[in-house]
Structure formats: C-alpha cells, structure tokens
Amino acid sequence: MARDKEKRSCGQVVAEWRAFLWDPRTRQFLGRTGSSWGLILLFYLVFYGFLAGLFALTMWVMLQSVDPHVPKYQDRLLTPGLMIRPCTEGLDVTFNVSQSQTWLQYVRALHQFLEPYNDSVQAARNAACPAGRYNEQPDDSVPNYPKRACRFNRSLLGPCAGLEPHGDYGYGNGQPCVLVKVNRVINFFPGKNKSINIVCAAKRPRTKGDLGHSATTREEDAALLGPLQLFPPNGSIDLMYFPYYGKRVHVNYTQPVVAVQFPNATANVDHHVECRLNAAGLRTDDERDKFAGRVAFRLRINRE
C-alpha cells in the first residue's frame, strides 16, 4: 500500500509559490530565465507582426479592386426604395394635436432635414438646370470629374415647407405633412424619359386575419383619410435630378422630395398610407421587397 504523502504546512506552500514566482538561486521568473522569456516574446512579436502584415497586404490588394466612386455590384438596385421624414420608429407618426410635446420632435426633425433645401443655400451651391430632361454629365475623358447638382428649392413644398411664422408643418392644427424621398441610386434613369411622380393612398396592410372578412373597405379607408395634397403639385419629380453620380463627385446633390399633407384625416383613427414611385418601366408590386419603389406608414391624429 502506497505511503500517504506528508501534509505540507501553510508556510511551506507559500514558500513554494514564492520560489515559483522568483527563484533568486536560479534567477528564474515563473519558471523561466530572462533569456527564455526574451526568446518567447521575440517569437510572438515576429509571429503576430507577420499576421498583421499579411492582413494589411490582403486589405490593400482588395481595396485596389474597389472603385471609391461607384459600387462594384449594383445588380440588386434596380428599383430605389422610398423613405419618409420624419423618420420614426416603425414608420409610425402618432401625435396629439393639443399636446405639443407629442409633435414638436417631428417639427424639429423636419426643420433639420430641410435646412439644406433652403432657397438661399440652393442658389449658392447648385445650378438652375433645364427641366424635363435628365441631367447627364459625361466625364469627357476626365474620370470622376465633379458634377453639378440641380436646385431643389424648399419653397416648392408649399405649406409643407415650414417657412410660415409658426412653421409647424400642420401638426399644430391636425393637418400634418409627411415628406417622401427617393433613396439615391447611382446611374439610375427612371421613367424612360417620361415624367415621374409619387402617388399616395390609404391601404390597409394585408394580414391573415383579413382573409376571411373585410370590416373596412378600401373606399371607407380612403374616406376616413380624406383627400391628400401633394407638393410639388401631383407629387411630380423632375427628370433633371437624375442620374445621381455618387457622393464623391456629386457633392452638393440634394435628392428630390415630395410632401404629402393630410388636411382632413379623421381624428382618433389609425390610417395606413402607402406611397409609390410612379415611373414607366418600374415595378413597385414585388411583395418580397416592400420597400422597392414604395413605403408604407401609419398615421394617427389624436384629438381630445
């Protein structure tokens, strides 16, 4: 039978740990001499330096194949998306007319978004382009030559420009404005040389619960929402704002927007609104991508 190991005292254990940390006899730290530690540190320094250099070389080679002005792959950007301002969580614009704290955040967001669209800023930065045609600007043997941007004056948005003394975009009297903008896509030519516009209408989202019955018809939804006012008139977007050449060469580009005002929307009711980009040759009915050429949002105007 093996003999039981003798029990060590606490002092012996502490002495052994001290000797492991630093042995003055052999001059070892954590069981290794200074030269041994130096060789290990040198090995890891060379090893990780090589890995860092290899990673940097790989990134450099990859960046040489990327054009900083135009995305290499654009095959999935056949139809631009739409987005609204104010941009809210869940695309839900809800406020109470008599409680200004519920809609002041929307007013501030619209002021901030439209600041670059001020007529004075546009006159100083952008050019007065001929309307009704694409603003094509070939490089003429000078790659990525800076492009001029066309003016989009804030005043085109009428009562939704926020230029009145109160400047609340209609939220203070229950006639709110929502801005719809087309997302930027490089070298996008919409409409096939024909006019384009944005159209908006009431549209209840389709759910499984709606398949068996219809409590509110589309006509009733439209009646509750009331007539819409669009600015510029008819929600038109001029062709001169296309194509877009990228932020590096189209520095002062301000994308066109359409303002939608709801002057007679029924209060205390959820209104589901869908806006679409209406242009020849452009599909906006793909159920797999609900943001391709369209955007849907909810509007609720509460009154006490």
PDB file of N, CA and C in Angstrom, residues 41 68 99 182 224:
ATOM      1  N   LEU A  41       9.047  36.082 -26.179  1.00  0.00           N
ATOM      2  CA  LEU A  41       8.485  37.364 -26.607  1.00  0.00           C
ATOM      3  C   LEU A  41       8.907  37.705 -28.026  1.00  0.00           C
ATOM      4  N   PRO A  68     -13.736  53.795 -55.464  1.00  0.00           N
ATOM      5  CA  PRO A  68     -14.299  54.608 -54.379  1.00  0.00           C
ATOM      6  C   PRO A  68     -15.469  55.473 -54.816  1.00  0.00           C
ATOM      7  N   GLN A  99     -51.403  68.495 -27.515  1.00  0.00           N
ATOM      8  CA  GLN A  99     -50.218  68.278 -26.683  1.00  0.00           C
ATOM      9  C   GLN A  99     -48.979  68.462 -27.553  1.00  0.00           C
ATOM     10  N   VAL A 182     -36.910  59.747 -52.366  1.00  0.00           N
ATOM     11  CA  VAL A 182     -36.429  58.594 -53.129  1.00  0.00           C
ATOM     12  C   VAL A 182     -34.976  58.354 -52.739  1.00  0.00           C
ATOM     13  N   LEU A 224     -62.045  57.937 -44.720  1.00  0.00           N
ATOM     14  CA  LEU A 224     -61.558  58.322 -43.399  1.00  0.00           C
ATOM     15  C   LEU A 224     -60.267  59.138 -43.501  1.00  0.00           C
TER      16      LEU A 224
END
